[in-house]
PDB file of C-alpha atoms in Angstrom:
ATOM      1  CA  UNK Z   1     101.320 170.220 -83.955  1.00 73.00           C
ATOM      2  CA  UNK Z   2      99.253 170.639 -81.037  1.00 67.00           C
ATOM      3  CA  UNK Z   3      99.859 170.204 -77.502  1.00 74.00           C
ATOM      4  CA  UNK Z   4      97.121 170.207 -74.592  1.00 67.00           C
ATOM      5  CA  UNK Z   5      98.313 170.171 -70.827  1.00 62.00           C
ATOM      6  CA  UNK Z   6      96.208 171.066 -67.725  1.00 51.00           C
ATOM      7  CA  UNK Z   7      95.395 175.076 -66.000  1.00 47.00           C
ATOM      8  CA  UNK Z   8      97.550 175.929 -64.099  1.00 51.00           C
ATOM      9  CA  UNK Z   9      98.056 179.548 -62.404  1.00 49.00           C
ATOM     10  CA  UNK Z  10     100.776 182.044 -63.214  1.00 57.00           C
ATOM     11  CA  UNK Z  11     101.393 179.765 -66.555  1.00 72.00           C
ATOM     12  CA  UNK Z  12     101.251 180.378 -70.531  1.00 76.00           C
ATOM     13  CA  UNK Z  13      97.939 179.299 -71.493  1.00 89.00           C
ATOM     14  CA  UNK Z  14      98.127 179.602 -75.320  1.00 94.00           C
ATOM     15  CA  UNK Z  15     101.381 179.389 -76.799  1.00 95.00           C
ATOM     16  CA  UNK Z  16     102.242 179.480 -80.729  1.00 96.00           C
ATOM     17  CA  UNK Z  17     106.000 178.812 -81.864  1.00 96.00           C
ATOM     18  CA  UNK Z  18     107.052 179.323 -85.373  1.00 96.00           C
ATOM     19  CA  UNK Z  19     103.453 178.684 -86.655  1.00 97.00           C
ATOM     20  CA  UNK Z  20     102.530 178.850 -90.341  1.00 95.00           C
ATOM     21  CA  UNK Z  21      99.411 178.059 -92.171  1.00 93.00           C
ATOM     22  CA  UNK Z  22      99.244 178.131 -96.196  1.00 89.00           C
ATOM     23  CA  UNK Z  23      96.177 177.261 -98.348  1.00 84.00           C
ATOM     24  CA  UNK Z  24      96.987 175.429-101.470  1.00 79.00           C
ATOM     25  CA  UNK Z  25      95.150 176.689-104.569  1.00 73.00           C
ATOM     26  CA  UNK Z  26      94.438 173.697-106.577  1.00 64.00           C
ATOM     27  CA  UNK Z  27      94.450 173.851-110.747  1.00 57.00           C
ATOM     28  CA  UNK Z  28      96.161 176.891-110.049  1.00 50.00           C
ATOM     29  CA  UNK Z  29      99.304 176.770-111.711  1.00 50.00           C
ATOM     30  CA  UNK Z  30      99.268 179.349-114.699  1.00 51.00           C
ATOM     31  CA  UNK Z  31     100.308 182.483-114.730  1.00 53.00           C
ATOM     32  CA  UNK Z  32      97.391 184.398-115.423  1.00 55.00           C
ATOM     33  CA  UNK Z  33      96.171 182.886-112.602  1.00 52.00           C
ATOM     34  CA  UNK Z  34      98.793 184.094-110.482  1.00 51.00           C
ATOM     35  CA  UNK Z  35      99.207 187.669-112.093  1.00 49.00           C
ATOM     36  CA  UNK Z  36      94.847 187.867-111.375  1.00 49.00           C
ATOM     37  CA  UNK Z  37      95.653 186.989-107.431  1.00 48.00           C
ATOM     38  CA  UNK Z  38      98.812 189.800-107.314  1.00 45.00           C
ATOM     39  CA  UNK Z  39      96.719 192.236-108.828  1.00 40.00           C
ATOM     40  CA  UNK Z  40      93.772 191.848-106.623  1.00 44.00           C
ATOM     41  CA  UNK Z  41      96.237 191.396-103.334  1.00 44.00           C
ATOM     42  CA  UNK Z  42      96.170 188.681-100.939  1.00 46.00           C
ATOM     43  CA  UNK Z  43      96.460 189.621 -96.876  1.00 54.00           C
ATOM     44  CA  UNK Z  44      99.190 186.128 -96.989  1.00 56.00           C
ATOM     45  CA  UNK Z  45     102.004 186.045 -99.475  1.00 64.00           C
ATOM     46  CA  UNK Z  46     101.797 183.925-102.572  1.00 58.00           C
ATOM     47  CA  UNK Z  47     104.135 180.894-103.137  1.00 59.00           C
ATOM     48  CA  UNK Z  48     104.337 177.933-105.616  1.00 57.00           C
ATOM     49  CA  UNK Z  49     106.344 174.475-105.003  1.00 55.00           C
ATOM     50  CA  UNK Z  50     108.542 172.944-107.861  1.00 53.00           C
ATOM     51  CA  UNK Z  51     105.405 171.436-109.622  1.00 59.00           C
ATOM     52  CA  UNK Z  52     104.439 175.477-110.049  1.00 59.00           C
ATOM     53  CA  UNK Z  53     100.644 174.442-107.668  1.00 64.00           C
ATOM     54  CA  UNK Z  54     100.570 178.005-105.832  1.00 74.00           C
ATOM     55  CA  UNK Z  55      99.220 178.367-102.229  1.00 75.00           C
ATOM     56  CA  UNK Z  56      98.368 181.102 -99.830  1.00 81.00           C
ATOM     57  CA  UNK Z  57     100.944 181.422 -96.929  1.00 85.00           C
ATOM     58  CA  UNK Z  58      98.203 182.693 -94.816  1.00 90.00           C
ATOM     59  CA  UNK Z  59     100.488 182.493 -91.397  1.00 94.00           C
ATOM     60  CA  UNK Z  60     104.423 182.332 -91.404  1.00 93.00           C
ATOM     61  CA  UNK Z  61     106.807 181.830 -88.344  1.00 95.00           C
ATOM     62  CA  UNK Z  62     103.830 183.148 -85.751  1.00 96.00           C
ATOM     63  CA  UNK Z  63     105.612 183.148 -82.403  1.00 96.00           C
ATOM     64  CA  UNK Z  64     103.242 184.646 -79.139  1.00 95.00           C
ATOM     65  CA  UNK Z  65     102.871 183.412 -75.366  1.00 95.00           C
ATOM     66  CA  UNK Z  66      99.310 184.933 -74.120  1.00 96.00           C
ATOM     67  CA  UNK Z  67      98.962 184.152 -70.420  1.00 94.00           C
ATOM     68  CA  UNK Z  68      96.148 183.657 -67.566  1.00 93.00           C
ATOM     69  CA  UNK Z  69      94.254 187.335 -67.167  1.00 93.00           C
ATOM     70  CA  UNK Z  70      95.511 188.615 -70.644  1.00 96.00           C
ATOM     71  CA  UNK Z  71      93.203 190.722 -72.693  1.00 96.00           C
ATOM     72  CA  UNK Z  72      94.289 190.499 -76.705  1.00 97.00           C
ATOM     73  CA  UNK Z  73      92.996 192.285 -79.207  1.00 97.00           C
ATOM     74  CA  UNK Z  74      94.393 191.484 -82.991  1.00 97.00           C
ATOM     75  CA  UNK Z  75      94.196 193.861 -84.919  1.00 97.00           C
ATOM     76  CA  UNK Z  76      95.602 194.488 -88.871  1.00 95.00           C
ATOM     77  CA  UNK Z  77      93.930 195.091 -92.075  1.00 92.00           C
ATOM     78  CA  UNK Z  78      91.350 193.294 -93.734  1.00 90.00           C
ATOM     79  CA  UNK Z  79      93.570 189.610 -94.962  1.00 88.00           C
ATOM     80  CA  UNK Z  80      96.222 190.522 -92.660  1.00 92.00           C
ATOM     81  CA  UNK Z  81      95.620 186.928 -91.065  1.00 93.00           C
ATOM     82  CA  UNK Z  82      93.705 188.052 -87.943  1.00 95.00           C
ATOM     83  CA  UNK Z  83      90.644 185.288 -88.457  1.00 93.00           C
ATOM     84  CA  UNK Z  84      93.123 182.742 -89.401  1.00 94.00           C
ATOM     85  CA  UNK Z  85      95.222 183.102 -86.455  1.00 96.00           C
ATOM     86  CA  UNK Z  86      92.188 182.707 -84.327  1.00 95.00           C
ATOM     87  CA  UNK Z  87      91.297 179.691 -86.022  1.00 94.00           C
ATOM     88  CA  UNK Z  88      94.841 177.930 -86.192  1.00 95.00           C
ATOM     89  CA  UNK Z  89      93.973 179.051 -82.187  1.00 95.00           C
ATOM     90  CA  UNK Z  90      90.596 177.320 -82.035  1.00 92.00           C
ATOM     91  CA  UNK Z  91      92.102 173.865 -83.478  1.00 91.00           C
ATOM     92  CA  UNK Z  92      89.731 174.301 -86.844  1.00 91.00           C
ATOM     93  CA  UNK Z  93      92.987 175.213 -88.711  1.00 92.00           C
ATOM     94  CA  UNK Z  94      95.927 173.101 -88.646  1.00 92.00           C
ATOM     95  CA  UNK Z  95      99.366 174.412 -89.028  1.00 94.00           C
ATOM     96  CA  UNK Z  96     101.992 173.067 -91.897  1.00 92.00           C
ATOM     97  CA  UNK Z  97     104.907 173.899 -89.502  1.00 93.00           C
ATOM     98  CA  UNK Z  98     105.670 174.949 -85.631  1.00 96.00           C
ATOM     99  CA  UNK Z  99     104.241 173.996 -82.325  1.00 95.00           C
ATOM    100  CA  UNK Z 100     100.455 175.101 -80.418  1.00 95.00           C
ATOM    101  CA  UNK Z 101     100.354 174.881 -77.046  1.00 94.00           C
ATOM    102  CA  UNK Z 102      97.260 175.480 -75.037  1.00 92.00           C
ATOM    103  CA  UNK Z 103      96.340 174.673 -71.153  1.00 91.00           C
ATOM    104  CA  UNK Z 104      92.450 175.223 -70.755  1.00 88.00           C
ATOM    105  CA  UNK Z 105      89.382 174.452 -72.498  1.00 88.00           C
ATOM    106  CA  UNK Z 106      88.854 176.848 -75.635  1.00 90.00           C
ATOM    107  CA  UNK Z 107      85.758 178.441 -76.068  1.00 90.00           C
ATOM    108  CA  UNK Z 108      85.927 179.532 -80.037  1.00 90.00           C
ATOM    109  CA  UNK Z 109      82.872 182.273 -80.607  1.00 88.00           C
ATOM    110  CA  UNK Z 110      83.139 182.685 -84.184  1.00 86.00           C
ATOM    111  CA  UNK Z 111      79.277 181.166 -85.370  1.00 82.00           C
ATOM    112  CA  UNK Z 112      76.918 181.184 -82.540  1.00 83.00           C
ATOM    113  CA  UNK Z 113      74.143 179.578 -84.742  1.00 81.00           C
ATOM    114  CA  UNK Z 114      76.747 176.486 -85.538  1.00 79.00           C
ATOM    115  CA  UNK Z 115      74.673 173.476 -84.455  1.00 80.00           C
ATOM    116  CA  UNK Z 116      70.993 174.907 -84.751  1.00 90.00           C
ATOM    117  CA  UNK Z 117      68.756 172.187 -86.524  1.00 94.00           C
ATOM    118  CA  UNK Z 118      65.941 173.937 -88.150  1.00 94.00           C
ATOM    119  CA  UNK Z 119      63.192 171.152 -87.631  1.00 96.00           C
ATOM    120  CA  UNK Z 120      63.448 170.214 -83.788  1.00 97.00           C
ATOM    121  CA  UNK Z 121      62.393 172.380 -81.002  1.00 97.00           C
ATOM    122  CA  UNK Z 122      64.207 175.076 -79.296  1.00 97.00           C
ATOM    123  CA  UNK Z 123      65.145 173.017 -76.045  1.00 97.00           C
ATOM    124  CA  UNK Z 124      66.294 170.366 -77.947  1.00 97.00           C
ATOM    125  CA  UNK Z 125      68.483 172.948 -79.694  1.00 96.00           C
ATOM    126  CA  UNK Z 126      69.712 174.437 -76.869  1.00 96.00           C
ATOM    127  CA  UNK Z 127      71.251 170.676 -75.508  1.00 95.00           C
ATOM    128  CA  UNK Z 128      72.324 170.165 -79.249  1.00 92.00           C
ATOM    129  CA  UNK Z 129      74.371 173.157 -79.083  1.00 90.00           C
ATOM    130  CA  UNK Z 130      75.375 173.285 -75.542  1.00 91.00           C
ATOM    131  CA  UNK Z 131      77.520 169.990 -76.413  1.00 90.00           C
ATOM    132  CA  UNK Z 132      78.758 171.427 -79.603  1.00 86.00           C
ATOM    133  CA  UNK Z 133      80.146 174.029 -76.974  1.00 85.00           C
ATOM    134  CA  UNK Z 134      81.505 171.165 -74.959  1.00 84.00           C
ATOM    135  CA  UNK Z 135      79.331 170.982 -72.584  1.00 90.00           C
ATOM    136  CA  UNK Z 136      78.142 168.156 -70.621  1.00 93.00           C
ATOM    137  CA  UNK Z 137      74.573 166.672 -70.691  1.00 94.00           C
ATOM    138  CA  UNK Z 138      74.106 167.283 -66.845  1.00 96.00           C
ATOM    139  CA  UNK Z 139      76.160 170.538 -67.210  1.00 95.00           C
ATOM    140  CA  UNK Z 140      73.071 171.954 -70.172  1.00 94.00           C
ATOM    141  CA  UNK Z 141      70.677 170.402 -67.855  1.00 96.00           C
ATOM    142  CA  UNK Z 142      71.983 172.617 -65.150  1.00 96.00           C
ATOM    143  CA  UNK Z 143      71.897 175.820 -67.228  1.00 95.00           C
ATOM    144  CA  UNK Z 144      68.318 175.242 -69.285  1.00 96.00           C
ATOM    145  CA  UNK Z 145      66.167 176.908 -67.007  1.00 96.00           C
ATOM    146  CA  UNK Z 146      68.630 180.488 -66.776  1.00 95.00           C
ATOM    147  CA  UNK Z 147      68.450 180.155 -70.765  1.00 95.00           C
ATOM    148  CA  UNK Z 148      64.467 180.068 -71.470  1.00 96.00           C
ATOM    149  CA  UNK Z 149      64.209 183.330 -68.473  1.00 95.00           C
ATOM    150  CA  UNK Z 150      66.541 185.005 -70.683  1.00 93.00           C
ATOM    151  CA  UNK Z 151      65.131 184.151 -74.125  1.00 93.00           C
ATOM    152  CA  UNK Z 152      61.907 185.010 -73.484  1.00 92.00           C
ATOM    153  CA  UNK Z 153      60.348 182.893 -75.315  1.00 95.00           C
ATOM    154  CA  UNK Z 154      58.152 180.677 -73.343  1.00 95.00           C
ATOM    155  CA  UNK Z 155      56.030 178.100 -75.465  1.00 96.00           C
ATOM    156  CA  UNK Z 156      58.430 178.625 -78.863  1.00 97.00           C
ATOM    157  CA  UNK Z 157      60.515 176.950 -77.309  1.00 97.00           C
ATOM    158  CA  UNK Z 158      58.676 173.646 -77.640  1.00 97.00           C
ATOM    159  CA  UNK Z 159      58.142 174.006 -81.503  1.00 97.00           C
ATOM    160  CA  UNK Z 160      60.790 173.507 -84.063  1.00 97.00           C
ATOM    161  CA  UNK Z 161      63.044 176.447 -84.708  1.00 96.00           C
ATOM    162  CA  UNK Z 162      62.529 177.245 -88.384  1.00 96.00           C
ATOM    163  CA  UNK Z 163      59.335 178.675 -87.405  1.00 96.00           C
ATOM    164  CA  UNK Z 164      61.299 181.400 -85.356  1.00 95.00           C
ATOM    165  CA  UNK Z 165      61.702 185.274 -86.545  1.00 91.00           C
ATOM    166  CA  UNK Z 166      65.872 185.945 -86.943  1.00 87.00           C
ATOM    167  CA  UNK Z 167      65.033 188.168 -83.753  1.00 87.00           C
ATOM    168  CA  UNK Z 168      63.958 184.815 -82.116  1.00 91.00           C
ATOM    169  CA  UNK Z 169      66.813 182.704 -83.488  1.00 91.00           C
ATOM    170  CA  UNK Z 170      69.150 185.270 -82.088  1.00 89.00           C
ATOM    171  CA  UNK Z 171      67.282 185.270 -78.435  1.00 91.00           C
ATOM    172  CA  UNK Z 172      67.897 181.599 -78.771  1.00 93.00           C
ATOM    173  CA  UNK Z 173      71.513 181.349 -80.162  1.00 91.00           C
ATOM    174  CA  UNK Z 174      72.872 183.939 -78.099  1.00 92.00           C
ATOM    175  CA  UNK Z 175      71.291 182.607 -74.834  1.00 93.00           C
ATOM    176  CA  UNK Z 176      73.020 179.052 -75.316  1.00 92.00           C
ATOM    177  CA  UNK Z 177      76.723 180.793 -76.493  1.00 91.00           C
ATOM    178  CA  UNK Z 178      76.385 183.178 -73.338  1.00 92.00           C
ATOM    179  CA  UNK Z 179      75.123 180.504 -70.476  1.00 92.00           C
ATOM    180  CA  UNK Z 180      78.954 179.351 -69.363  1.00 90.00           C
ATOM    181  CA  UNK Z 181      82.254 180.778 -68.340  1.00 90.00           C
ATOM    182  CA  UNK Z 182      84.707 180.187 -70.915  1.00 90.00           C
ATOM    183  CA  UNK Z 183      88.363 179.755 -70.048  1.00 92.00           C
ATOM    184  CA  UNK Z 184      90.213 180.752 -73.102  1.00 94.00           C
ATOM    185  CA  UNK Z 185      87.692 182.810 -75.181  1.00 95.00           C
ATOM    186  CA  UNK Z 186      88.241 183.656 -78.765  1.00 95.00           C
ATOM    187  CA  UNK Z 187      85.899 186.101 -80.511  1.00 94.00           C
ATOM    188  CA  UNK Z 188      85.853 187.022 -84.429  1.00 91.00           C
ATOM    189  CA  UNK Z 189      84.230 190.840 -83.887  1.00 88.00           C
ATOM    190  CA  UNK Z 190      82.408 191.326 -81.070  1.00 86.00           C
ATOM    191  CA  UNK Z 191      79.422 189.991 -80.335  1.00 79.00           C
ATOM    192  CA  UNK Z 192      76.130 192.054 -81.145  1.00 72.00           C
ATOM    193  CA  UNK Z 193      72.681 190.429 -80.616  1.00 69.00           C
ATOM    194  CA  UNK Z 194      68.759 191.025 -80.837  1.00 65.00           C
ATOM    195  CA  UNK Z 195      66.169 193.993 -80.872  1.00 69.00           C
ATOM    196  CA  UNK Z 196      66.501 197.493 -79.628  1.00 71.00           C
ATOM    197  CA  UNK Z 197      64.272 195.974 -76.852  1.00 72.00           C
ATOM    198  CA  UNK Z 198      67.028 192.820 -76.242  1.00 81.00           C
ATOM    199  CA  UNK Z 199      69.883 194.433 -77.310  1.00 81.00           C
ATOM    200  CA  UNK Z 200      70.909 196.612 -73.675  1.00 82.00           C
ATOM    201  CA  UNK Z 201      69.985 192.587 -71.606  1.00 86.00           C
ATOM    202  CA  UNK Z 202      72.338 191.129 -74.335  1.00 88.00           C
ATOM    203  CA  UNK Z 203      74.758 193.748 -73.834  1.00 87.00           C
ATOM    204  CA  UNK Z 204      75.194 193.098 -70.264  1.00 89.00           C
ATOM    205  CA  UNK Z 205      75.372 189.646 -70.921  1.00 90.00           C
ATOM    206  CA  UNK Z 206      78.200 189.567 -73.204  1.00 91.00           C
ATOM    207  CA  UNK Z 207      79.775 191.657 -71.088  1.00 91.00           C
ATOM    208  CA  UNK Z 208      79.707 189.547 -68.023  1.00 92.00           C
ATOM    209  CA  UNK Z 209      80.676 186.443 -70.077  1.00 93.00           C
ATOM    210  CA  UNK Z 210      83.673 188.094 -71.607  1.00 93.00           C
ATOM    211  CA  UNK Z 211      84.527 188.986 -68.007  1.00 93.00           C
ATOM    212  CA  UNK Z 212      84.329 185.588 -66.512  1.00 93.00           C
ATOM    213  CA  UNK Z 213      86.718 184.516 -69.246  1.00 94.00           C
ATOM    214  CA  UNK Z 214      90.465 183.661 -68.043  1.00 94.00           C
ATOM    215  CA  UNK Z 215      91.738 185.182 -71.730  1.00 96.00           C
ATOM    216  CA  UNK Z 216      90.416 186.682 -74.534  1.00 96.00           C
ATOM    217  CA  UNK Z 217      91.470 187.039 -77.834  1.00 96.00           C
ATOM    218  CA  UNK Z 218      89.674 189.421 -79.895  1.00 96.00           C
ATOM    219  CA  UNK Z 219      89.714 190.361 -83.315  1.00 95.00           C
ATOM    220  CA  UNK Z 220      88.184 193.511 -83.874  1.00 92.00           C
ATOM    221  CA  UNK Z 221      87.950 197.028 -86.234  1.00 91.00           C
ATOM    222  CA  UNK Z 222      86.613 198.712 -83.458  1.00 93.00           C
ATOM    223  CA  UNK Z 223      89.696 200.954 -82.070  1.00 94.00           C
ATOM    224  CA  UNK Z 224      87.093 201.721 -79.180  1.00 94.00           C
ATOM    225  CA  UNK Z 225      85.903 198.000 -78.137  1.00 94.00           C
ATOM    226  CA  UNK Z 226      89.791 196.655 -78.269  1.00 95.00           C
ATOM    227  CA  UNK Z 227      90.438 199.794 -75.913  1.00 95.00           C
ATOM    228  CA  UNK Z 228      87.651 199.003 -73.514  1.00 94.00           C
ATOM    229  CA  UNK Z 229      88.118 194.968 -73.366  1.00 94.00           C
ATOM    230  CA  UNK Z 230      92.197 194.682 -74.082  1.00 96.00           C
ATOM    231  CA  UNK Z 231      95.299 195.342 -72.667  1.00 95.00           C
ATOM    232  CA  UNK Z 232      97.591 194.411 -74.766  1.00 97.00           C
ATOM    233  CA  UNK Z 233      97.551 193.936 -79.174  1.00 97.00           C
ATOM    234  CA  UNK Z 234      99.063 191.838 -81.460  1.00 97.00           C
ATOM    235  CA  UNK Z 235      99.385 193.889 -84.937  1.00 97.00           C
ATOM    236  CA  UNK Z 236      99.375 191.456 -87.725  1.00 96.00           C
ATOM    237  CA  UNK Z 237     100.699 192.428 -91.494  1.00 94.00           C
ATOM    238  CA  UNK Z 238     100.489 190.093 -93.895  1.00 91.00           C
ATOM    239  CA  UNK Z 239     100.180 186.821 -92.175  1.00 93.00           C
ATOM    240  CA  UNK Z 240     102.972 187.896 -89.687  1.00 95.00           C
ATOM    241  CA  UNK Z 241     103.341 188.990 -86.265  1.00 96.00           C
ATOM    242  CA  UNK Z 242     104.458 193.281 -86.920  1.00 96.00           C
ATOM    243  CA  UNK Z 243     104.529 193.951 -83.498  1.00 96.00           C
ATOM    244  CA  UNK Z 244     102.709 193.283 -79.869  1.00 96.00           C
ATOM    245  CA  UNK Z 245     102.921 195.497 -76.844  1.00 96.00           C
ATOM    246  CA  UNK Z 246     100.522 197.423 -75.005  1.00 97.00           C
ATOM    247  CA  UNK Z 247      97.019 198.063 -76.808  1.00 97.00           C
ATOM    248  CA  UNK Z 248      96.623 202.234 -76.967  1.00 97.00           C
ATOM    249  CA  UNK Z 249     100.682 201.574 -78.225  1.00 96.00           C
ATOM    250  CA  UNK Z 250      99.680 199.327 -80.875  1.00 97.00           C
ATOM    251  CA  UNK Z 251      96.503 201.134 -82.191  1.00 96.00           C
ATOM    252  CA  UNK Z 252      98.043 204.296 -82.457  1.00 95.00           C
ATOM    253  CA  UNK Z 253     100.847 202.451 -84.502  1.00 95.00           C
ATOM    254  CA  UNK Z 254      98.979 200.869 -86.866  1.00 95.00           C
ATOM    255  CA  UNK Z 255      96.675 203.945 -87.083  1.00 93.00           C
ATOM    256  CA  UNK Z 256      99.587 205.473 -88.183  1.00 88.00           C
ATOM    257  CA  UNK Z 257     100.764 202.964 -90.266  1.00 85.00           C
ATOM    258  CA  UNK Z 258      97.562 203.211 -92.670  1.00 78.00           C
ATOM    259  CA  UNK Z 259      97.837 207.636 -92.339  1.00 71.00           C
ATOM    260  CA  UNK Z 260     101.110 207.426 -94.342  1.00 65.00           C
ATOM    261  CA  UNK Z 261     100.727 204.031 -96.735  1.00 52.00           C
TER     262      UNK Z 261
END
């Protein structure tokens, strides 16, 4: 279940309670299929109902407040349920059990190229995806000019977009995801873009968005960028919550963790 309200200050702005998430695995009920699964290892734990159908518990009982000014990074081994905690977060995933509570837009950054249409023209790709990032018309009216100075890209922008290098999709893509302030931010890695030549302006860029953001939850391998952008961690194992606390306390934990497994 999910349950919008309005910002307020001072307040919880994303709040799970006794959230789980499984992923049934259909015309999966024999054992061999079940033995192949255990043997490869799953990041959720493996269950089966009476009818012997097994699923992925992906999430169980995931219980967190994160509140205005918060800086999160998750962090856990690869399947630990890091990506599907930010998407249970982002409303793509929705939960078999417990309670989401969120006050503020949320501004998922997991695909910046979601929405590009390959055969219209860069400006009308940049309104198509500034309402896929819930903007509104007048607001991507407002911001069109800032994006083409940034792309760079003058008269491409007038021709459809499957003519464009990757280099000049990503000017384009990253432009549109980057022209806002986001209130609750989610981020799958962080967010690399472009050239040598584009990659220090994008840098800054990113940088200033992720600033302007009232929280951010990032999911990152980078000990370093969870250290520079977070101040607190959530350590997931398994599809559960190990641990949260301070983020140099958590990363040293689970660095530890993996030295002795």
């Amino acid at each position: 279940m999910r349950i919008a309200g309005s910002t307020s200050a001072n307040e919880t702005l994303l709040a799970l309670d006794n959230v789980s998430v499984s992923f049934p695995i259909y015309h999966g009920g024999s054992r061999s299929l079940k033995k192949s699964l255990l043997f490869r290892g799953s990041g959720g734990q493996l269950a089966s109902d009476a009818n012997q159908r097994i699923s992925v518990e992906a999430l169980r009982n995931v219980t967190l407040n994160i509140e205005a000014g918060d800086r999160v990074a998750l962090i856990g081994s690869n399947g630990a349920g890091k990506t599907t905690l930010l998407r249970v977060m982002a409303g793509i995933y929705e939960p078999v059990a417990g309670v989401i509570r969120t006050q503020g837009r949320i501004s998922p950054m997991f695909d910046i190229s979601l929405g590009i249409d390959g055969e219209v023209s860069g400006y009308d790709n940049i309104r198509l995806r500034g309402l896929i990032l819930g903007l509104t018309a007048q607001q991507v009216e407002e911001r069109i000019a800032d994006i083409v100075e940034f792309t760079e890209l003058g008269d491409y922008l007038d021709i459809p977009v499957r003519t464009y290098s990757s280099g000049m999709m990503t000017r384009l893509t990253f432009a549109v995801a980057t022209c806002f302030a986001p209130e609750i931010l989610l981020m799958d890695e962080w967010i690399v873009a472009g050239d040598a030549g584009f990659l220090a302006k994008a840098q800054h860029r990113i940088e200033s968005f992720v600033e302007s953001a009232n929280v951010l939850v990032l999911a990152s391998h980078s000990p370093e960028i969870c250290k520079r952008w977070c101040n607190k961690a959530i350590w997931m194992d398994k599809g559960q919550v190990r641990a949260i606390g301070p983020v140099d306390d958590m990363i040293e934990a689970y660095t530890f963790d993996k030295e002795i497994v």
